[in-house]
Amino acid sequence: MARLSGGSPVHAPGTRVVLQRFNGTAEGPPDGKPADDYWRLIGSSGTVLGPANAQGRMLVRFDEDVAARGLACHNPEPNSLLIALSDLAPAA
């Protein structure tokens, strides 16, 4: 796995990853909306679909049905979310 200067991992498209945290934290806000509680996906695995965008986020298609868990999913690829590079780890 390549690394950016500064040590951030770069995951190539097709790489299997696991969500370690969301937006840099392990827990969401206590007053958050259930449809925005993406922290429930921590520990879930998926596949990187493309390179990081200008904000350092990658489109990840999760193995499970994100919408079936009651989470908002607005990307054209089903079960995919833009996830910060720093929130992902390589899948074992």
mmCIF file of C-alpha atoms in Angstrom:
data_model
loop_
_atom_site.group_PDB
_atom_site.id
_atom_site.type_symbol
_atom_site.label_atom_id
_atom_site.label_comp_id
_atom_site.label_asym_id
_atom_site.label_seq_id
_atom_site.Cartn_x
_atom_site.Cartn_y
_atom_site.Cartn_z
ATOM 1 C CA MET A 1 0.000 0.000 0.000
ATOM 2 C CA ALA A 2 1.417 3.388 -0.999
ATOM 3 C CA ARG A 3 1.550 6.345 1.358
ATOM 4 C CA LEU A 4 1.083 10.060 0.863
ATOM 5 C CA SER A 5 3.668 12.404 2.304
ATOM 6 C CA GLY A 6 2.759 12.746 5.967
ATOM 7 C CA GLY A 7 1.999 9.029 6.331
ATOM 8 C CA SER A 8 -1.670 8.808 5.242
ATOM 9 C CA PRO A 9 -2.437 5.476 3.539
ATOM 10 C CA VAL A 10 -3.587 5.509 -0.053
ATOM 11 C CA HIS A 11 -6.023 2.768 -1.001
ATOM 12 C CA ALA A 12 -6.217 1.946 -4.698
ATOM 13 C CA PRO A 13 -9.557 1.167 -6.358
ATOM 14 C CA GLY A 14 -10.473 -2.448 -5.695
ATOM 15 C CA THR A 15 -8.733 -2.483 -2.298
ATOM 16 C CA ARG A 16 -10.684 -4.144 0.504
ATOM 17 C CA VAL A 17 -11.004 -1.901 3.562
ATOM 18 C CA VAL A 18 -12.607 -1.794 7.013
ATOM 19 C CA LEU A 19 -14.198 1.298 8.542
ATOM 20 C CA GLN A 20 -12.319 2.050 11.791
ATOM 21 C CA ARG A 21 -14.095 5.308 12.654
ATOM 22 C CA PHE A 22 -16.255 7.901 10.914
ATOM 23 C CA ASN A 23 -15.249 11.544 10.526
ATOM 24 C CA GLY A 24 -12.277 10.827 12.776
ATOM 25 C CA THR A 25 -14.206 9.598 15.800
ATOM 26 C CA ALA A 26 -15.426 6.264 17.132
ATOM 27 C CA GLU A 27 -18.793 7.625 18.299
ATOM 28 C CA GLY A 28 -21.339 9.938 16.752
ATOM 29 C CA PRO A 29 -23.039 12.873 18.422
ATOM 30 C CA PRO A 30 -25.684 11.854 20.967
ATOM 31 C CA ASP A 31 -28.296 14.095 19.337
ATOM 32 C CA GLY A 32 -27.633 12.963 15.749
ATOM 33 C CA LYS A 33 -30.335 11.768 13.374
ATOM 34 C CA PRO A 34 -30.593 7.973 13.048
ATOM 35 C CA ALA A 35 -30.278 8.232 9.239
ATOM 36 C CA ASP A 36 -26.924 10.000 9.724
ATOM 37 C CA ASP A 37 -25.510 7.591 12.331
ATOM 38 C CA TYR A 38 -22.803 6.192 10.043
ATOM 39 C CA TRP A 39 -20.820 5.215 13.138
ATOM 40 C CA ARG A 40 -22.997 2.069 13.168
ATOM 41 C CA LEU A 41 -20.917 0.898 10.195
ATOM 42 C CA ILE A 42 -17.661 0.838 12.180
ATOM 43 C CA GLY A 43 -16.145 -2.597 11.711
ATOM 44 C CA SER A 44 -17.890 -3.071 8.360
ATOM 45 C CA SER A 45 -15.865 -3.930 5.293
ATOM 46 C CA GLY A 46 -16.118 -2.753 1.732
ATOM 47 C CA THR A 47 -14.291 -2.070 -1.507
ATOM 48 C CA VAL A 48 -12.707 1.200 -2.613
ATOM 49 C CA LEU A 49 -14.341 2.289 -5.883
ATOM 50 C CA GLY A 50 -12.126 5.183 -6.920
ATOM 51 C CA PRO A 51 -9.277 7.484 -5.972
ATOM 52 C CA ALA A 52 -9.549 10.038 -3.188
ATOM 53 C CA ASN A 53 -11.263 13.316 -4.011
ATOM 54 C CA ALA A 54 -9.882 16.781 -3.221
ATOM 55 C CA GLN A 55 -11.216 16.486 0.351
ATOM 56 C CA GLY A 56 -9.321 13.225 0.956
ATOM 57 C CA ARG A 57 -12.428 11.034 0.811
ATOM 58 C CA MET A 58 -12.880 7.843 -1.157
ATOM 59 C CA LEU A 59 -16.036 6.225 -2.417
ATOM 60 C CA VAL A 60 -16.372 2.894 -0.592
ATOM 61 C CA ARG A 61 -19.035 0.323 -1.447
ATOM 62 C CA PHE A 62 -19.897 -1.551 1.730
ATOM 63 C CA ASP A 63 -20.643 -5.273 1.695
ATOM 64 C CA GLU A 64 -23.858 -4.766 3.615
ATOM 65 C CA ASP A 65 -26.994 -2.901 2.595
ATOM 66 C CA VAL A 66 -26.447 0.596 4.016
ATOM 67 C CA ALA A 67 -30.025 1.733 3.340
ATOM 68 C CA ALA A 68 -31.437 -1.404 5.014
ATOM 69 C CA ARG A 69 -29.667 -0.250 8.191
ATOM 70 C CA GLY A 70 -31.707 2.955 7.974
ATOM 71 C CA LEU A 71 -28.794 5.120 6.828
ATOM 72 C CA ALA A 72 -28.997 7.795 4.154
ATOM 73 C CA CYS A 73 -27.077 6.841 1.031
ATOM 74 C CA HIS A 74 -27.127 9.436 -1.756
ATOM 75 C CA ASN A 75 -24.342 8.205 -4.023
ATOM 76 C CA PRO A 76 -25.148 6.741 -7.439
ATOM 77 C CA GLU A 77 -23.421 3.450 -6.535
ATOM 78 C CA PRO A 78 -25.623 1.440 -4.121
ATOM 79 C CA ASN A 79 -24.264 0.964 -0.589
ATOM 80 C CA SER A 80 -21.469 3.457 -1.172
ATOM 81 C CA LEU A 81 -20.339 6.354 0.998
ATOM 82 C CA LEU A 82 -17.553 8.911 0.774
ATOM 83 C CA ILE A 83 -15.194 8.002 3.606
ATOM 84 C CA ALA A 84 -12.088 9.866 4.796
ATOM 85 C CA LEU A 85 -8.834 8.038 4.067
ATOM 86 C CA SER A 86 -7.879 8.323 7.717
ATOM 87 C CA ASP A 87 -11.020 6.396 8.750
ATOM 88 C CA LEU A 88 -10.129 3.316 6.715
ATOM 89 C CA ALA A 89 -7.798 0.382 7.329
ATOM 90 C CA PRO A 90 -6.859 -2.448 4.997
ATOM 91 C CA ALA A 91 -9.104 -5.488 5.438
ATOM 92 C CA ALA A 92 -7.399 -8.535 6.855
#
